[in-house]
mmCIF file of C-alpha atoms in Angstrom:
data_model
loop_
_atom_site.group_PDB
_atom_site.id
_atom_site.type_symbol
_atom_site.label_atom_id
_atom_site.label_comp_id
_atom_site.label_asym_id
_atom_site.label_seq_id
_atom_site.Cartn_x
_atom_site.Cartn_y
_atom_site.Cartn_z
ATOM 1 C CA UNK K 179 162.729 141.419 60.050
ATOM 2 C CA UNK K 180 160.045 139.124 58.512
ATOM 3 C CA UNK K 181 160.686 136.243 60.679
ATOM 4 C CA UNK K 182 157.619 135.201 63.571
ATOM 5 C CA UNK K 183 158.686 133.504 66.434
ATOM 6 C CA UNK K 184 155.179 132.224 67.459
ATOM 7 C CA UNK K 185 154.825 133.272 70.655
ATOM 8 C CA UNK K 186 152.062 130.866 73.076
ATOM 9 C CA UNK K 187 149.866 134.103 73.128
ATOM 10 C CA UNK K 188 149.904 133.927 68.751
ATOM 11 C CA UNK K 189 149.237 130.320 69.321
ATOM 12 C CA UNK K 190 145.812 130.755 70.505
ATOM 13 C CA UNK K 191 145.112 133.430 67.546
ATOM 14 C CA UNK K 192 146.498 131.467 65.279
ATOM 15 C CA UNK K 193 143.814 128.448 66.652
ATOM 16 C CA UNK K 194 141.070 130.604 66.163
ATOM 17 C CA UNK K 195 141.785 131.713 62.882
ATOM 18 C CA UNK K 196 142.906 128.250 61.082
ATOM 19 C CA UNK K 197 139.121 127.585 62.363
ATOM 20 C CA UNK K 198 137.335 130.843 61.229
ATOM 21 C CA UNK K 199 139.025 130.119 57.706
ATOM 22 C CA UNK K 200 137.754 126.632 57.564
ATOM 23 C CA UNK K 201 140.520 124.219 58.945
ATOM 24 C CA UNK K 202 139.745 121.669 60.784
ATOM 25 C CA UNK K 203 142.521 122.195 63.885
ATOM 26 C CA UNK K 204 143.409 120.601 67.202
ATOM 27 C CA UNK K 205 145.010 122.391 69.854
ATOM 28 C CA UNK K 206 147.604 120.958 72.049
ATOM 29 C CA UNK K 207 148.254 122.195 75.404
ATOM 30 C CA UNK K 208 151.268 120.744 77.820
ATOM 31 C CA UNK K 209 149.383 119.890 81.332
ATOM 32 C CA UNK K 210 151.889 118.199 83.798
ATOM 33 C CA UNK K 211 155.544 118.319 83.774
ATOM 34 C CA UNK K 212 158.245 116.612 85.871
ATOM 35 C CA UNK K 213 161.549 116.580 85.891
ATOM 36 C CA UNK K 214 163.373 119.274 83.110
ATOM 37 C CA UNK K 215 160.814 119.622 80.542
ATOM 38 C CA UNK K 216 161.810 121.832 78.221
ATOM 39 C CA UNK K 217 158.626 124.070 77.865
ATOM 40 C CA UNK K 218 156.432 125.137 80.793
ATOM 41 C CA UNK K 219 152.638 124.022 81.701
ATOM 42 C CA UNK K 220 150.138 126.585 79.006
ATOM 43 C CA UNK K 221 152.730 125.955 76.628
ATOM 44 C CA UNK K 222 150.571 125.480 73.107
ATOM 45 C CA UNK K 223 150.811 123.868 69.935
ATOM 46 C CA UNK K 224 148.185 124.201 66.928
ATOM 47 C CA UNK K 225 148.219 121.443 64.297
ATOM 48 C CA UNK K 226 145.481 121.817 61.159
ATOM 49 C CA UNK K 227 143.886 118.752 59.627
ATOM 50 C CA UNK K 228 146.891 118.858 56.894
ATOM 51 C CA UNK K 229 149.773 118.217 59.428
ATOM 52 C CA UNK K 230 150.702 121.873 59.519
ATOM 53 C CA UNK K 231 151.687 123.140 62.720
ATOM 54 C CA UNK K 232 152.716 126.246 64.857
ATOM 55 C CA UNK K 233 154.461 126.836 68.620
ATOM 56 C CA UNK K 234 155.941 123.817 70.732
ATOM 57 C CA UNK K 235 154.639 122.445 73.497
ATOM 58 C CA UNK K 236 158.400 120.355 73.794
ATOM 59 C CA UNK K 237 161.157 122.574 71.592
ATOM 60 C CA UNK K 238 161.017 119.708 69.215
ATOM 61 C CA UNK K 239 160.905 116.665 71.419
ATOM 62 C CA UNK K 240 158.223 114.780 70.686
ATOM 63 C CA UNK K 241 156.101 117.102 68.788
ATOM 64 C CA UNK K 242 155.760 115.221 65.685
ATOM 65 C CA UNK K 243 153.945 112.189 67.913
ATOM 66 C CA UNK K 244 151.917 114.778 69.050
ATOM 67 C CA UNK K 245 151.306 115.870 65.627
ATOM 68 C CA UNK K 246 149.804 112.531 63.944
ATOM 69 C CA UNK K 247 147.950 112.444 67.341
ATOM 70 C CA UNK K 248 146.088 115.266 66.379
ATOM 71 C CA UNK K 249 145.465 114.228 63.008
ATOM 72 C CA UNK K 250 143.517 111.411 64.687
ATOM 73 C CA UNK K 251 141.870 113.869 67.272
ATOM 74 C CA UNK K 252 140.686 116.323 64.511
ATOM 75 C CA UNK K 253 139.092 112.656 62.778
ATOM 76 C CA UNK K 254 137.335 111.323 65.809
ATOM 77 C CA UNK K 255 136.939 114.550 67.783
ATOM 78 C CA UNK K 256 137.668 112.627 71.154
ATOM 79 C CA UNK K 257 140.737 114.465 73.533
ATOM 80 C CA UNK K 258 143.285 112.496 74.942
ATOM 81 C CA UNK K 259 146.211 113.120 77.095
ATOM 82 C CA UNK K 260 149.097 111.796 75.505
ATOM 83 C CA UNK K 261 152.160 111.461 78.246
ATOM 84 C CA UNK K 262 156.010 111.737 77.483
ATOM 85 C CA UNK K 263 159.107 110.742 79.512
ATOM 86 C CA UNK K 264 161.735 108.523 79.661
ATOM 87 C CA UNK K 265 160.501 105.791 81.081
ATOM 88 C CA UNK K 266 157.748 104.746 78.131
ATOM 89 C CA UNK K 267 158.412 103.267 74.821
ATOM 90 C CA UNK K 268 157.363 106.079 73.300
ATOM 91 C CA UNK K 269 159.830 108.626 74.825
ATOM 92 C CA UNK K 270 162.464 105.643 73.735
ATOM 93 C CA UNK K 271 161.112 106.521 70.102
ATOM 94 C CA UNK K 272 159.996 109.852 69.974
ATOM 95 C CA UNK K 273 162.446 111.171 72.713
ATOM 96 C CA UNK K 274 162.309 113.189 75.444
ATOM 97 C CA UNK K 275 165.841 113.930 75.733
ATOM 98 C CA UNK K 276 166.686 116.367 78.470
ATOM 99 C CA UNK K 277 165.082 113.161 80.079
ATOM 100 C CA UNK K 278 161.662 115.233 81.482
ATOM 101 C CA UNK K 279 158.287 113.545 81.508
ATOM 102 C CA UNK K 280 155.104 115.869 80.078
ATOM 103 C CA UNK K 281 151.746 115.123 79.644
ATOM 104 C CA UNK K 282 150.360 116.618 76.993
ATOM 105 C CA UNK K 283 146.331 117.704 76.205
ATOM 106 C CA UNK K 284 145.205 117.760 72.539
ATOM 107 C CA UNK K 285 141.520 118.919 71.524
ATOM 108 C CA UNK K 286 139.579 119.336 68.582
ATOM 109 C CA UNK K 287 138.760 123.170 68.192
ATOM 110 C CA UNK K 288 134.706 122.911 66.943
ATOM 111 C CA UNK S 77 137.038 123.114 72.777
ATOM 112 C CA UNK S 78 134.271 125.440 71.055
ATOM 113 C CA UNK S 79 135.568 128.014 67.942
ATOM 114 C CA UNK S 80 133.230 131.404 70.513
ATOM 115 C CA UNK S 81 135.206 130.044 73.925
ATOM 116 C CA UNK S 82 138.433 129.895 71.950
ATOM 117 C CA UNK S 83 137.289 133.648 70.530
ATOM 118 C CA UNK S 84 136.281 134.771 73.637
ATOM 119 C CA UNK S 85 139.416 133.789 75.226
ATOM 120 C CA UNK S 86 141.598 135.925 72.888
ATOM 121 C CA UNK S 87 139.429 138.786 72.504
ATOM 122 C CA UNK S 88 140.220 139.103 76.938
ATOM 123 C CA UNK S 89 143.735 138.915 76.066
ATOM 124 C CA UNK S 90 143.559 141.719 73.254
ATOM 125 C CA UNK S 91 141.545 143.992 75.849
ATOM 126 C CA UNK S 92 144.404 143.171 78.509
ATOM 127 C CA UNK S 93 141.731 141.950 80.862
ATOM 128 C CA UNK S 94 143.253 138.233 83.464
ATOM 129 C CA UNK S 95 140.803 135.172 82.056
ATOM 130 C CA UNK S 96 140.929 131.460 83.411
ATOM 131 C CA UNK S 97 139.555 128.925 80.397
ATOM 132 C CA UNK S 98 138.681 125.922 82.894
ATOM 133 C CA UNK S 99 138.840 122.372 81.615
ATOM 134 C CA UNK S 100 137.410 119.371 83.136
ATOM 135 C CA UNK S 101 139.864 117.071 82.325
ATOM 136 C CA UNK S 102 137.423 113.367 83.006
ATOM 137 C CA UNK S 103 134.882 115.084 80.098
ATOM 138 C CA UNK S 104 137.128 117.939 78.176
ATOM 139 C CA UNK S 105 133.693 120.501 79.703
ATOM 140 C CA UNK S 106 135.239 124.074 79.802
ATOM 141 C CA UNK S 107 134.247 127.450 80.565
ATOM 142 C CA UNK S 108 135.799 130.561 81.073
ATOM 143 C CA UNK S 109 135.720 132.897 83.487
ATOM 144 C CA UNK S 110 136.039 136.607 83.320
ATOM 145 C CA UNK S 111 138.328 138.658 85.955
ATOM 146 C CA UNK S 112 135.445 139.934 87.381
ATOM 147 C CA UNK S 113 133.549 136.618 87.722
ATOM 148 C CA UNK S 114 135.481 135.674 89.487
ATOM 149 C CA UNK S 115 134.664 136.223 92.874
ATOM 150 C CA UNK S 116 131.183 134.311 92.225
ATOM 151 C CA UNK S 117 132.409 131.203 90.914
ATOM 152 C CA UNK S 118 131.925 128.002 92.329
ATOM 153 C CA UNK S 119 136.205 127.222 91.698
ATOM 154 C CA UNK S 120 136.763 130.998 92.990
ATOM 155 C CA UNK S 121 139.805 130.314 95.345
ATOM 156 C CA UNK S 122 141.893 127.954 93.486
ATOM 157 C CA UNK S 123 141.397 130.075 90.012
ATOM 158 C CA UNK S 124 142.526 133.032 91.830
ATOM 159 C CA UNK S 125 145.563 131.890 93.543
ATOM 160 C CA UNK S 126 146.322 130.839 90.073
ATOM 161 C CA UNK S 127 145.399 133.633 88.635
ATOM 162 C CA UNK S 128 148.027 135.760 90.750
ATOM 163 C CA UNK S 129 150.406 133.050 90.392
ATOM 164 C CA UNK S 130 150.077 133.766 86.627
ATOM 165 C CA UNK S 131 150.514 129.841 85.954
ATOM 166 C CA UNK S 132 148.560 127.164 84.413
ATOM 167 C CA UNK S 133 148.173 124.009 86.329
ATOM 168 C CA UNK S 134 146.430 121.611 86.785
ATOM 169 C CA UNK S 135 143.968 121.507 90.515
ATOM 170 C CA UNK S 136 141.924 119.034 91.931
ATOM 171 C CA UNK S 137 138.800 120.462 93.687
ATOM 172 C CA UNK S 138 136.131 117.738 95.149
ATOM 173 C CA UNK S 139 137.362 114.991 94.054
ATOM 174 C CA UNK S 140 137.238 116.462 90.478
ATOM 175 C CA UNK S 141 140.618 117.117 88.074
ATOM 176 C CA UNK S 142 140.591 120.691 85.903
ATOM 177 C CA UNK S 143 142.880 122.029 84.609
ATOM 178 C CA UNK S 144 143.383 125.677 84.488
ATOM 179 C CA UNK S 145 144.650 128.177 81.063
ATOM 180 C CA UNK S 146 145.891 131.456 82.681
ATOM 181 C CA UNK S 147 145.842 134.462 80.410
ATOM 182 C CA UNK S 148 147.219 136.913 82.334
ATOM 183 C CA UNK S 149 147.257 140.651 80.618
ATOM 184 C CA UNK S 150 150.111 140.655 77.806
ATOM 185 C CA UNK S 151 153.744 142.081 79.312
ATOM 186 C CA UNK S 152 153.614 145.224 77.236
ATOM 187 C CA UNK S 153 156.628 148.244 76.989
ATOM 188 C CA UNK S 154 156.341 151.630 77.289
ATOM 189 C CA UNK S 155 158.850 153.784 75.847
ATOM 190 C CA UNK S 156 158.725 157.382 75.716
ATOM 191 C CA UNK S 157 161.888 158.205 72.653
ATOM 192 C CA UNK S 158 161.213 157.084 69.258
ATOM 193 C CA UNK S 159 165.411 157.453 69.203
ATOM 194 C CA UNK S 160 167.839 154.758 68.424
ATOM 195 C CA UNK S 161 167.695 152.370 70.705
ATOM 196 C CA UNK S 162 163.791 152.360 70.868
ATOM 197 C CA UNK S 163 164.540 151.606 66.760
ATOM 198 C CA UNK S 164 166.691 148.672 67.650
ATOM 199 C CA UNK S 165 164.508 147.382 71.096
ATOM 200 C CA UNK S 166 160.746 147.348 68.541
ATOM 201 C CA UNK S 167 161.916 144.471 66.723
ATOM 202 C CA UNK S 168 163.921 142.665 69.484
ATOM 203 C CA UNK S 169 160.820 143.169 72.181
ATOM 204 C CA UNK S 170 158.441 141.585 69.403
ATOM 205 C CA UNK S 171 160.565 138.345 69.224
ATOM 206 C CA UNK S 172 160.515 138.554 73.542
ATOM 207 C CA UNK S 173 156.832 138.728 72.508
ATOM 208 C CA UNK S 174 156.678 141.973 74.635
ATOM 209 C CA UNK S 175 154.548 144.871 73.345
ATOM 210 C CA UNK S 176 155.976 148.219 72.453
ATOM 211 C CA UNK S 177 154.165 151.094 72.659
ATOM 212 C CA UNK S 178 156.559 154.161 71.754
ATOM 213 C CA UNK S 179 155.569 157.243 72.335
ATOM 214 C CA UNK S 180 157.146 161.086 71.158
ATOM 215 C CA UNK S 181 155.303 164.210 70.299
ATOM 216 C CA UNK S 182 158.259 165.185 68.038
ATOM 217 C CA UNK S 183 157.171 163.734 64.626
ATOM 218 C CA UNK S 184 160.246 164.550 63.259
ATOM 219 C CA UNK S 185 161.276 161.578 65.259
ATOM 220 C CA UNK S 186 158.091 159.519 65.508
ATOM 221 C CA UNK S 187 157.029 158.187 61.738
ATOM 222 C CA UNK S 188 156.116 155.010 60.764
ATOM 223 C CA UNK S 189 159.493 154.906 59.133
ATOM 224 C CA UNK S 190 161.613 154.518 61.376
ATOM 225 C CA UNK S 191 158.985 152.788 63.577
ATOM 226 C CA UNK S 192 157.253 149.739 61.158
ATOM 227 C CA UNK S 193 154.634 147.432 63.023
ATOM 228 C CA UNK S 194 155.150 149.602 66.283
ATOM 229 C CA UNK S 195 151.816 151.210 68.150
ATOM 230 C CA UNK S 196 153.213 155.349 67.685
ATOM 231 C CA UNK S 197 151.957 157.798 69.852
ATOM 232 C CA UNK S 198 152.531 161.255 68.683
ATOM 233 C CA UNK S 199 150.990 163.049 71.469
ATOM 234 C CA UNK S 200 152.812 164.289 74.784
ATOM 235 C CA UNK S 201 153.129 161.314 77.877
ATOM 236 C CA UNK S 202 150.906 162.600 80.716
ATOM 237 C CA UNK S 203 147.691 162.113 77.594
ATOM 238 C CA UNK S 204 149.583 159.613 75.861
ATOM 239 C CA UNK S 205 148.874 157.328 79.080
ATOM 240 C CA UNK S 206 146.161 158.963 79.862
ATOM 241 C CA UNK S 207 144.906 156.343 77.071
ATOM 242 C CA UNK S 208 146.756 153.009 77.754
ATOM 243 C CA UNK S 209 146.292 152.895 81.251
ATOM 244 C CA UNK S 210 149.975 151.546 82.849
ATOM 245 C CA UNK S 211 149.021 148.478 84.553
ATOM 246 C CA UNK S 212 151.162 145.725 86.236
ATOM 247 C CA UNK S 213 152.130 143.902 83.191
ATOM 248 C CA UNK S 214 153.418 146.945 81.481
ATOM 249 C CA UNK S 215 157.237 148.219 81.994
ATOM 250 C CA UNK S 216 157.649 152.141 81.240
ATOM 251 C CA UNK S 217 161.316 153.178 79.828
ATOM 252 C CA UNK S 218 162.089 156.967 79.173
ATOM 253 C CA UNK S 219 164.633 157.161 76.350
ATOM 254 C CA UNK S 220 164.698 160.650 75.004
ATOM 255 C CA UNK S 221 166.921 162.378 77.579
ATOM 256 C CA UNK S 222 164.674 165.604 77.191
ATOM 257 C CA UNK S 223 162.750 166.059 80.630
ATOM 258 C CA UNK S 224 159.755 168.264 78.992
ATOM 259 C CA UNK S 225 158.900 164.503 77.839
ATOM 260 C CA UNK S 226 160.729 162.002 80.418
ATOM 261 C CA UNK S 227 159.349 163.265 83.125
ATOM 262 C CA UNK S 228 155.600 163.200 82.916
ATOM 263 C CA UNK S 229 155.607 159.550 81.391
ATOM 264 C CA UNK S 230 157.953 158.925 84.432
ATOM 265 C CA UNK S 231 155.608 160.565 86.437
ATOM 266 C CA UNK S 232 152.490 158.518 86.121
ATOM 267 C CA UNK S 233 154.601 155.527 85.843
ATOM 268 C CA UNK S 234 155.628 155.947 88.746
ATOM 269 C CA UNK S 235 151.791 157.074 90.264
ATOM 270 C CA UNK S 236 151.206 153.355 89.017
ATOM 271 C CA UNK S 237 151.782 149.847 88.898
ATOM 272 C CA UNK S 238 154.239 149.082 86.335
ATOM 273 C CA UNK S 239 156.632 146.518 87.798
ATOM 274 C CA UNK S 240 159.153 147.698 85.673
ATOM 275 C CA UNK S 241 160.653 151.539 85.686
ATOM 276 C CA UNK S 242 163.741 152.602 83.623
ATOM 277 C CA UNK S 243 165.060 156.071 82.618
ATOM 278 C CA UNK S 244 168.206 156.503 80.121
ATOM 279 C CA UNK S 245 171.145 158.770 81.596
ATOM 280 C CA UNK S 246 174.289 159.170 83.466
ATOM 281 C CA UNK S 247 174.618 159.403 87.059
ATOM 282 C CA UNK S 248 174.569 162.893 87.615
ATOM 283 C CA UNK S 249 171.625 163.706 84.778
ATOM 284 C CA UNK S 250 169.860 160.851 86.922
ATOM 285 C CA UNK S 251 170.490 162.804 90.564
ATOM 286 C CA UNK S 252 169.145 166.318 88.192
ATOM 287 C CA UNK S 253 165.732 163.791 87.339
ATOM 288 C CA UNK S 254 165.487 163.324 91.188
ATOM 289 C CA UNK S 255 165.890 166.670 92.055
ATOM 290 C CA UNK S 256 163.140 167.499 89.694
ATOM 291 C CA UNK S 257 161.241 164.104 91.254
ATOM 292 C CA UNK S 258 161.953 165.051 94.806
ATOM 293 C CA UNK S 259 160.379 169.020 93.810
ATOM 294 C CA UNK S 260 157.340 167.565 92.133
ATOM 295 C CA UNK S 261 156.354 165.710 95.416
ATOM 296 C CA UNK S 262 157.896 161.950 94.942
ATOM 297 C CA UNK S 263 159.623 160.618 97.465
ATOM 298 C CA UNK S 264 163.011 158.862 97.528
ATOM 299 C CA UNK S 265 160.699 155.081 97.524
ATOM 300 C CA UNK S 266 158.558 156.038 94.415
ATOM 301 C CA UNK S 267 161.817 157.515 92.808
ATOM 302 C CA UNK S 268 163.680 153.818 94.356
ATOM 303 C CA UNK S 269 161.708 152.169 91.693
ATOM 304 C CA UNK S 270 163.813 153.952 89.094
ATOM 305 C CA UNK S 271 165.932 151.464 87.037
ATOM 306 C CA UNK S 272 169.006 153.697 86.629
ATOM 307 C CA UNK S 273 171.871 153.932 85.146
ATOM 308 C CA UNK S 274 168.973 151.984 82.665
ATOM 309 C CA UNK S 275 169.973 148.002 81.659
ATOM 310 C CA UNK S 276 171.788 145.206 82.704
ATOM 311 C CA UNK S 277 175.678 146.240 83.190
ATOM 312 C CA UNK S 278 177.387 144.239 80.278
ATOM 313 C CA UNK S 279 179.397 147.133 78.711
ATOM 314 C CA UNK S 280 176.308 147.968 76.300
ATOM 315 C CA UNK S 281 177.737 150.893 74.076
ATOM 316 C CA UNK S 282 175.612 150.821 70.267
ATOM 317 C CA UNK S 283 171.990 151.283 70.914
ATOM 318 C CA UNK S 284 171.307 147.809 69.807
ATOM 319 C CA UNK S 285 173.589 147.027 72.814
ATOM 320 C CA UNK S 286 171.695 149.459 75.451
ATOM 321 C CA UNK S 287 168.539 147.908 73.885
ATOM 322 C CA UNK S 288 169.534 144.332 74.840
ATOM 323 C CA UNK S 289 170.609 145.344 78.296
ATOM 324 C CA UNK S 290 167.634 146.811 78.812
ATOM 325 C CA UNK S 291 165.350 144.224 77.928
ATOM 326 C CA UNK S 292 167.658 142.089 79.700
ATOM 327 C CA UNK S 293 166.316 143.639 82.843
ATOM 328 C CA UNK S 294 162.949 143.876 81.842
ATOM 329 C CA UNK S 295 162.889 140.287 81.700
ATOM 330 C CA UNK S 296 164.551 139.936 84.455
ATOM 331 C CA UNK S 297 162.777 141.718 87.138
ATOM 332 C CA UNK S 298 159.021 140.093 85.087
ATOM 333 C CA UNK S 299 160.635 136.416 86.145
ATOM 334 C CA UNK S 300 162.995 137.341 88.285
ATOM 335 C CA UNK S 301 166.816 134.859 88.801
ATOM 336 C CA UNK S 302 165.893 131.295 88.789
ATOM 337 C CA UNK S 303 169.413 130.550 89.685
ATOM 338 C CA UNK S 304 170.994 131.682 92.536
ATOM 339 C CA UNK S 305 174.745 131.876 92.811
ATOM 340 C CA UNK S 306 177.121 129.498 93.913
#
């Protein structure tokens, strides 16, 4: 039993330990959902400067796009809010197959 | 997020204290409100409401948008009995993100070999529970079949705000248990909180299946049913 499933509570602990070990870290948080979004508001994803990540904001649908954006957030230090949903072009590309819509806040841990 | 804020958030959670992180969406400004400081906060009403729901979310106050990251204490299960069912339950609970504390004064049962990576207390339940404190984010489960060990734990659980209380045993065993608890001064409303026979009725046979039934019932009590019967 060594497999660890990351839960939202240990994502914040992971963010802290990554930052304290000198890695550059961004934290993504689901701040709003509409329809059948796969992960609830408050769900976290932690990302480092090399694109390593733990946790989830959508159960796999848009993590790739969030990680990409997080690398930019780490680079310029500016927080941003991303929106994914069935109606926009990004969603068409990265896909929320469940048909929901989510907003994700991505911030750097300083 | 500033690292000290993140560290403080994690410290409060580890100490089982509720906290709310307020993020102002327009400029990303953040501050942490500890449970004890909510009443004095300008956003008290809105923060308190969100904390009672135990949910993070967007809120608006005086035309300003905030995101509230709500950290309610982590749910945990306190078990009396370092028995076969609790051996199965411990790793399953871990996957469910439920902390587990196992209490059993019988040191032959409560060994780190049998329970790796679990908080094990080899004290009598009334003593152990004094140190733990049972709160509204705690489930209590009695699994020993031995009234000497289970009863003091159950009595402490019934005096607390535990969100779930369950006890293993047949209807007959539970009948005798109710008689003892009544004699100890617990009325029917109090003892009615005990889930017995314990666990969802899934026909569980093996220790792991019984552990699954109990955890299913605990999750159901914690989250509540989301689908209504058609």
